[in-house]
Short mmCIF file of C-alpha atoms in Angstrom, two decimals:
data_model
loop_
_atom_site.label_atom_id
_atom_site.label_comp_id
_atom_site.label_asym_id
_atom_site.label_seq_id
_atom_site.Cartn_x
_atom_site.Cartn_y
_atom_site.Cartn_z
CA MET U 1 -45.11 12.31 101.95
CA ILE U 2 -45.07 9.45 99.43
CA LYS U 3 -45.25 6.94 102.30
CA ILE U 4 -48.47 8.59 103.46
CA PHE U 5 -50.03 8.06 100.02
CA TYR U 6 -48.92 4.44 100.02
CA LEU U 7 -50.28 3.84 103.50
CA TYR U 8 -53.56 5.43 102.43
CA LEU U 9 -53.83 3.04 99.47
CA ILE U 10 -53.07 0.02 101.67
CA LYS U 11 -55.72 0.98 104.22
CA ARG U 12 -58.27 1.70 101.53
CA SER U 13 -57.75 -1.64 99.79
CA LEU U 14 -58.01 -3.46 103.13
CA TYR U 15 -61.19 -1.67 104.19
CA PHE U 16 -62.95 -2.01 100.83
CA SER U 17 -61.94 -5.67 100.46
CA PHE U 18 -63.13 -6.47 103.98
CA PHE U 19 -66.52 -4.77 103.65
CA ILE U 20 -67.14 -6.26 100.18
CA LEU U 21 -66.26 -9.70 101.55
CA ILE U 22 -68.70 -9.26 104.45
CA PHE U 23 -71.38 -8.03 102.05
CA PHE U 24 -70.95 -11.11 99.84
CA GLY U 25 -71.01 -13.31 102.95
CA LEU U 26 -74.21 -11.76 104.28
CA LEU U 27 -75.88 -12.01 100.88
CA ASP U 28 -74.90 -15.67 100.61
CA SER U 29 -76.15 -16.27 104.15
CA VAL U 30 -79.56 -14.84 103.29
CA PHE U 31 -79.93 -17.30 100.42
CA ASN U 32 -78.65 -20.15 102.61
CA PHE U 33 -81.16 -19.24 105.30
CA ILE U 34 -84.02 -19.28 102.80
CA SER U 35 -82.80 -22.62 101.44
CA GLU U 36 -82.53 -24.18 104.91
CA LEU U 37 -86.14 -23.25 105.69
CA GLU U 38 -87.06 -26.37 103.69
CA ASN U 39 -85.51 -28.42 106.53
CA ILE U 40 -87.44 -26.70 109.31
CA SER U 41 -88.78 -28.98 112.02
CA SER U 42 -89.74 -28.90 115.67
CA GLN U 43 -86.07 -29.25 116.67
CA PHE U 44 -84.43 -27.49 113.74
CA ASN U 45 -86.46 -24.30 114.15
CA ILE U 46 -85.91 -20.73 112.92
CA SER U 47 -83.43 -19.84 115.64
CA LYS U 48 -81.39 -23.04 115.07
CA ILE U 49 -81.36 -22.41 111.33
CA PHE U 50 -80.18 -18.85 111.95
CA MET U 51 -77.36 -20.09 114.20
CA TYR U 52 -76.34 -22.71 111.65
CA VAL U 53 -76.16 -20.12 108.85
CA LEU U 54 -74.31 -17.66 111.10
CA LEU U 55 -71.69 -20.23 112.17
CA SER U 56 -71.22 -21.43 108.59
CA MET U 57 -70.67 -17.95 107.14
CA PRO U 58 -66.98 -17.45 108.15
CA HIS U 59 -65.90 -20.62 106.34
CA ASN U 60 -68.11 -19.85 103.33
CA LEU U 61 -66.41 -16.45 102.98
CA LEU U 62 -63.46 -18.24 101.38
CA ASP U 63 -65.55 -18.76 98.22
CA PHE U 64 -65.74 -14.98 97.72
CA LEU U 65 -62.21 -14.05 98.77
CA GLU U 66 -60.69 -13.60 95.30
CA GLY U 67 -63.54 -11.44 94.00
CA ALA U 68 -63.73 -9.32 97.16
CA CYS U 69 -59.99 -8.61 97.23
CA LEU U 70 -59.92 -7.73 93.54
CA LEU U 71 -62.91 -5.42 93.85
CA GLY U 72 -61.51 -3.79 96.99
CA VAL U 73 -58.23 -2.90 95.32
CA MET U 74 -59.91 -1.74 92.10
CA ILE U 75 -62.25 0.56 93.99
CA ALA U 76 -59.36 1.91 96.09
CA LEU U 77 -57.29 2.58 92.95
CA GLY U 78 -60.26 4.06 91.10
CA LEU U 79 -61.10 6.53 93.85
CA SER U 80 -57.46 7.48 94.32
CA HIS U 81 -57.19 8.05 90.57
CA GLN U 82 -60.20 10.36 90.63
CA GLU U 83 -58.72 12.26 93.57
CA GLY U 84 -55.41 12.69 91.75
CA ASN U 85 -53.37 10.67 94.25
CA LEU U 86 -52.06 8.31 91.58
CA ASN U 87 -50.87 11.23 89.49
CA VAL U 88 -48.93 12.52 92.50
CA LEU U 89 -47.24 9.14 92.90
CA ARG U 90 -46.44 8.93 89.18
CA THR U 91 -44.98 12.43 89.27
CA ALA U 92 -42.81 11.37 92.23
CA GLY U 93 -41.35 8.61 90.08
CA ALA U 94 -43.40 5.61 91.25
CA SER U 95 -44.07 3.07 88.51
CA PRO U 96 -47.62 1.72 87.92
CA PHE U 97 -46.40 -1.75 88.92
CA LYS U 98 -45.12 -0.50 92.28
CA ILE U 99 -48.31 1.50 92.94
CA ILE U 100 -50.52 -1.53 92.30
CA LEU U 101 -48.20 -3.86 94.19
CA VAL U 102 -48.29 -1.63 97.28
CA SER U 103 -52.06 -1.14 96.96
CA SER U 104 -52.58 -4.90 97.03
CA ILE U 105 -50.85 -5.34 100.41
CA GLY U 106 -54.06 -4.68 102.36
CA ALA U 107 -56.07 -7.20 100.30
CA ILE U 108 -53.33 -9.85 100.47
CA PHE U 109 -53.11 -9.37 104.24
CA LEU U 110 -56.87 -9.97 104.43
CA ALA U 111 -56.53 -13.10 102.28
CA PHE U 112 -53.76 -14.61 104.40
CA SER U 113 -55.64 -13.78 107.60
CA LEU U 114 -58.87 -15.41 106.45
CA ILE U 115 -57.08 -18.53 105.18
CA LEU U 116 -55.19 -18.82 108.47
CA PHE U 117 -58.27 -18.39 110.65
CA ASP U 118 -60.18 -20.79 108.40
CA GLU U 119 -57.56 -23.46 109.07
CA ILE U 120 -57.48 -22.80 112.81
CA VAL U 121 -61.13 -22.09 113.64
CA PHE U 122 -63.63 -21.59 110.82
CA LYS U 123 -63.50 -25.06 109.22
CA LYS U 124 -63.97 -26.75 112.57
CA THR U 125 -66.83 -24.40 113.44
CA TYR U 126 -68.46 -25.15 110.09
CA LEU U 127 -68.17 -28.92 110.60
CA ASN U 128 -69.62 -28.67 114.11
CA ALA U 129 -72.51 -26.58 112.79
CA GLN U 130 -73.08 -29.11 110.02
CA SER U 131 -73.07 -31.96 112.54
CA ASN U 132 -75.54 -30.16 114.77
CA LYS U 133 -77.79 -29.48 111.79
CA ASN U 134 -77.80 -33.16 110.82
CA LEU U 135 -78.70 -34.12 114.38
CA LEU U 136 -81.58 -31.66 114.64
CA SER U 137 -83.00 -31.81 111.13
CA GLU U 138 -85.80 -34.30 110.57
CA ARG U 139 -85.66 -34.07 106.81
CA ILE U 140 -85.42 -37.53 105.25
CA THR U 141 -82.59 -37.63 102.72
CA SER U 142 -82.01 -41.35 102.61
CA ASN U 143 -84.27 -41.81 99.60
CA ASP U 144 -82.03 -39.50 97.57
CA LYS U 145 -78.82 -41.40 98.26
CA SER U 146 -77.49 -44.85 97.57
CA PHE U 147 -75.75 -46.43 100.52
CA ASN U 148 -72.71 -48.61 100.08
CA TRP U 149 -71.86 -51.23 102.65
CA ILE U 150 -68.27 -51.55 103.80
CA LYS U 151 -66.77 -54.61 105.47
CA SER U 152 -64.25 -55.01 108.27
CA GLU U 153 -63.56 -58.59 109.38
CA ASP U 154 -67.02 -59.97 110.33
CA SER U 155 -68.79 -56.60 110.51
CA TYR U 156 -70.69 -54.65 107.87
CA LEU U 157 -71.37 -50.92 108.07
CA SER U 158 -73.25 -48.28 106.13
CA PHE U 159 -73.98 -44.65 106.93
CA GLU U 160 -75.55 -41.64 105.29
CA ASP U 161 -72.78 -39.14 105.93
CA ILE U 162 -69.68 -38.62 108.03
CA ILE U 163 -68.52 -35.20 109.24
CA ASP U 164 -65.35 -34.87 111.23
CA ASN U 165 -65.67 -37.82 113.66
CA LYS U 166 -69.48 -38.13 113.60
CA MET U 167 -71.52 -40.52 111.47
CA PHE U 168 -75.21 -40.21 110.67
CA LYS U 169 -77.91 -42.80 109.93
CA VAL U 170 -75.67 -45.69 110.92
CA ARG U 171 -76.45 -49.33 110.14
CA LEU U 172 -74.24 -52.06 111.54
CA ILE U 173 -74.41 -55.83 111.07
CA GLN U 174 -72.21 -58.24 113.04
CA THR U 175 -71.77 -61.79 111.74
CA LYS U 176 -70.06 -64.95 112.96
CA ASP U 177 -69.53 -68.12 110.93
CA ASN U 178 -71.64 -66.63 108.14
CA GLN U 179 -74.54 -66.12 110.56
CA ILE U 180 -75.91 -62.77 111.66
CA VAL U 181 -75.31 -62.17 115.37
CA TYR U 182 -77.07 -58.82 115.59
CA SER U 183 -77.90 -55.67 113.64
CA ALA U 184 -77.93 -52.14 115.04
CA THR U 185 -79.25 -48.83 113.79
CA SER U 186 -78.43 -45.46 115.24
CA ASN U 187 -79.08 -41.88 114.16
CA THR U 188 -75.52 -40.94 115.10
CA ALA U 189 -72.25 -42.55 116.11
CA LYS U 190 -68.73 -41.36 116.83
CA THR U 191 -65.49 -42.73 115.46
CA SER U 192 -62.09 -42.82 117.12
CA GLY U 193 -59.28 -44.69 115.43
CA ASP U 194 -60.59 -48.16 114.53
CA LYS U 195 -63.53 -47.99 116.92
CA ILE U 196 -67.14 -46.92 116.50
CA PHE U 197 -69.19 -45.73 119.46
CA LEU U 198 -72.94 -46.09 118.91
CA ASN U 199 -75.34 -43.85 120.77
CA GLU U 200 -77.05 -45.13 123.91
CA ASP U 201 -80.41 -45.05 122.10
CA ALA U 202 -79.20 -47.37 119.30
CA LYS U 203 -81.74 -50.01 118.32
CA TYR U 204 -80.64 -53.66 118.18
CA LYS U 205 -82.06 -56.79 116.58
CA ILE U 206 -80.67 -59.91 118.24
CA PHE U 207 -80.32 -63.22 116.38
CA THR U 208 -78.42 -65.27 118.99
CA ASP U 209 -79.02 -66.11 122.64
CA ASP U 210 -75.54 -65.32 123.91
CA PHE U 211 -75.40 -61.72 122.67
CA VAL U 212 -74.05 -59.08 125.07
CA GLN U 213 -74.87 -55.52 124.07
CA ASN U 214 -71.82 -53.28 123.62
CA ASN U 215 -71.96 -49.81 122.09
CA GLU U 216 -68.24 -49.93 121.31
CA VAL U 217 -67.47 -51.78 118.06
CA ASN U 218 -64.12 -52.50 116.43
CA PHE U 219 -64.35 -51.43 112.79
CA LYS U 220 -61.68 -50.16 110.42
CA ILE U 221 -63.25 -47.63 108.05
CA PRO U 222 -61.43 -47.14 104.71
CA ILE U 223 -60.09 -43.67 104.00
CA GLN U 224 -62.33 -43.22 100.93
CA SER U 225 -65.38 -43.87 103.10
CA LYS U 226 -64.33 -41.32 105.74
CA ILE U 227 -64.18 -38.45 103.29
CA THR U 228 -66.36 -37.69 100.29
CA LEU U 229 -65.65 -35.43 97.32
CA LYS U 230 -68.16 -32.87 98.53
CA ASN U 231 -66.44 -32.64 101.92
CA ILE U 232 -62.83 -32.42 100.72
CA ASN U 233 -62.86 -28.61 100.68
CA HIS U 234 -63.93 -28.59 104.32
CA LEU U 235 -60.91 -30.58 105.47
CA SER U 236 -57.89 -28.84 106.96
CA LEU U 237 -54.82 -28.60 104.75
CA LYS U 238 -52.96 -30.80 107.23
CA ASN U 239 -55.53 -33.59 106.92
CA ILE U 240 -55.67 -33.26 103.14
CA ASN U 241 -51.90 -33.67 102.94
CA ILE U 242 -52.04 -36.71 105.26
CA TYR U 243 -54.67 -38.35 103.07
CA ARG U 244 -52.63 -37.54 99.95
CA GLN U 245 -49.64 -39.40 101.36
CA LEU U 246 -51.76 -42.51 101.89
CA PHE U 247 -52.56 -42.69 98.16
CA THR U 248 -49.11 -41.78 96.86
CA GLU U 249 -47.99 -45.35 96.15
CA SER U 250 -51.35 -46.66 94.94
CA THR U 251 -51.82 -47.33 91.21
CA LEU U 252 -55.54 -48.17 91.42
CA LYS U 253 -57.60 -45.96 89.14
CA GLU U 254 -60.02 -45.01 91.92
CA ASP U 255 -57.19 -44.06 94.29
CA VAL U 256 -55.37 -42.02 91.64
CA LEU U 257 -58.56 -40.10 90.85
CA PHE U 258 -59.31 -39.51 94.51
CA LYS U 259 -55.77 -38.25 95.14
CA ALA U 260 -56.14 -35.88 92.18
CA HIS U 261 -59.17 -34.28 93.84
CA LEU U 262 -57.22 -34.01 97.09
CA ASP U 263 -54.42 -32.32 95.13
CA LYS U 264 -56.91 -29.86 93.67
CA ALA U 265 -58.27 -28.93 97.12
CA LEU U 266 -54.74 -28.53 98.51
CA PHE U 267 -53.21 -26.51 95.68
CA THR U 268 -56.18 -24.20 95.09
CA SER U 269 -56.12 -23.28 98.79
CA ILE U 270 -52.35 -22.81 98.98
CA PHE U 271 -52.14 -20.75 95.79
CA LYS U 272 -55.28 -18.68 96.43
CA PRO U 273 -53.20 -15.63 97.53
CA ILE U 274 -51.17 -15.96 94.31
CA SER U 275 -54.39 -16.03 92.27
CA ILE U 276 -55.55 -12.90 94.04
CA MET U 277 -52.19 -11.21 93.45
CA VAL U 278 -52.06 -11.89 89.69
CA LEU U 279 -55.67 -10.76 89.24
CA ILE U 280 -54.93 -7.50 91.05
CA LEU U 281 -51.76 -6.89 89.01
CA PHE U 282 -53.52 -7.44 85.69
CA PHE U 283 -56.76 -5.56 86.29
CA GLY U 284 -54.94 -2.87 88.26
CA SER U 285 -52.79 -2.15 85.21
CA LEU U 286 -55.95 -1.19 83.32
CA ILE U 287 -56.25 1.84 85.60
CA PHE U 288 -53.25 3.32 83.80
CA THR U 289 -54.13 2.16 80.30
CA SER U 290 -57.39 1.63 78.46
CA LEU U 291 -59.61 2.27 81.49
CA ARG U 292 -58.05 5.48 82.73
CA ASP U 293 -61.02 7.56 81.51
CA SER U 294 -63.72 5.17 82.76
CA ASN U 295 -65.63 5.51 86.00
CA VAL U 296 -65.48 3.32 89.10
CA GLY U 297 -68.66 1.44 88.14
CA GLU U 298 -67.17 0.24 84.86
CA ARG U 299 -64.04 -0.97 86.64
CA ILE U 300 -66.17 -2.93 89.12
CA VAL U 301 -68.13 -4.63 86.33
CA ILE U 302 -64.97 -5.54 84.42
CA SER U 303 -63.29 -6.83 87.61
CA VAL U 304 -66.29 -8.98 88.50
CA LEU U 305 -66.39 -10.47 85.01
CA GLY U 306 -62.63 -10.98 85.05
CA ALA U 307 -62.62 -12.80 88.39
CA PHE U 308 -65.58 -14.92 87.27
CA ILE U 309 -63.91 -15.90 83.98
CA TYR U 310 -60.63 -16.63 85.79
CA LYS U 311 -62.41 -18.96 88.22
CA ILE U 312 -64.14 -20.82 85.40
CA PHE U 313 -60.84 -21.08 83.52
CA GLN U 314 -59.09 -22.49 86.59
CA ASP U 315 -61.84 -25.05 87.27
CA LEU U 316 -61.81 -26.07 83.60
CA SER U 317 -58.03 -26.47 83.35
CA THR U 318 -57.88 -28.36 86.66
CA GLY U 319 -60.73 -30.65 85.60
CA ILE U 320 -59.02 -31.43 82.28
CA PHE U 321 -55.74 -32.26 84.01
CA ILE U 322 -57.57 -34.53 86.49
CA SER U 323 -59.44 -36.29 83.68
CA TYR U 324 -56.29 -37.03 81.69
CA GLY U 325 -54.10 -37.86 84.69
CA PHE U 326 -51.76 -34.88 84.27
CA PRO U 327 -50.16 -33.10 87.28
CA VAL U 328 -52.93 -31.17 89.01
CA LEU U 329 -50.54 -28.45 90.18
CA ILE U 330 -49.92 -27.38 86.59
CA GLY U 331 -53.66 -27.26 85.91
CA VAL U 332 -54.16 -25.00 88.93
CA LEU U 333 -51.30 -22.67 87.91
CA ILE U 334 -52.03 -22.36 84.16
CA PRO U 335 -54.62 -19.54 84.57
CA SER U 336 -52.22 -17.60 86.81
CA ILE U 337 -49.39 -18.03 84.30
CA PHE U 338 -51.67 -16.81 81.51
CA ILE U 339 -52.70 -13.75 83.54
CA ILE U 340 -49.05 -13.00 84.38
CA PHE U 341 -48.25 -13.04 80.65
CA LEU U 342 -51.12 -10.63 79.93
CA SER U 343 -49.97 -8.40 82.78
CA PHE U 344 -46.44 -8.29 81.38
CA LYS U 345 -47.76 -7.13 78.02
CA SER U 346 -50.08 -4.62 79.68
CA TYR U 347 -47.30 -2.99 81.74
CA ARG U 348 -45.07 -2.77 78.69
CA ASN U 349 -47.76 -0.67 76.96
CA ILE U 350 -48.12 1.80 79.83
#
């Protein structure tokens, strides 16, 4: 009989967490769709914008995972409390900690599933959608950005953005004996190892008579130029870890700072289920203490505020540790440790 109650709580937390997550994702997609209407053009029309937003939504769901899981479990516990199911479990000898721990299984399963699928499919789908958007959109963004030129042997390269293995707004200059041989511009280009493949429609300016056009160019792009801070969170955990290893031995200030941001992206993703777990344990304990006479709406408001404050606290502590060169892992874990301490005190008072 007790197992039936437990199974009921697990299913409820899974269902509520899933539907809240989808609701947040759809709401975010509506705002993204409205925002992308500024980029509308003959090629990037309404239907293409809709497809871009739709394909981006699964990856963007990760931003709402903690709040959705917390809300799902709180609603499941709140309704079960009103129905008297929690009292039955307490009468049967189940501790509040065990009840909340079992109730969180559904939400944690959802979190692990989304993180796994994001690594396997959703990030790649998002990057492909972003690449397609950049190809179709006619919005001019070059005036808002400063382009840095990078050098490899006798070649110079600049580009507006790079996503996965695609570059956009490419400018290439080839020199020989301090003289310009040719320059090339292309809307897009692909990279593979130390080679760049310009599009067939690339435009060339020739400065020598013996030039032979070749869309394949040898060019070694530095790691820092391949990834930007805004795109770190869209990299797979495997790639992030590979890039981290490349900067491990470097003592340059720029490399140390860049590695710290890679550490932040890696650790916040890996420990996201732990963050969800500690939030559920703390706010779930309030069901049996100070909030036992409150309604479901009040629990939802408090949970939303709690998850929001926790996220701000984590970003703040991580940012401070990055700024002062302290271990980023500790900065990521400090909010969870603080919440665990509060949970311990809360369960002692039940």
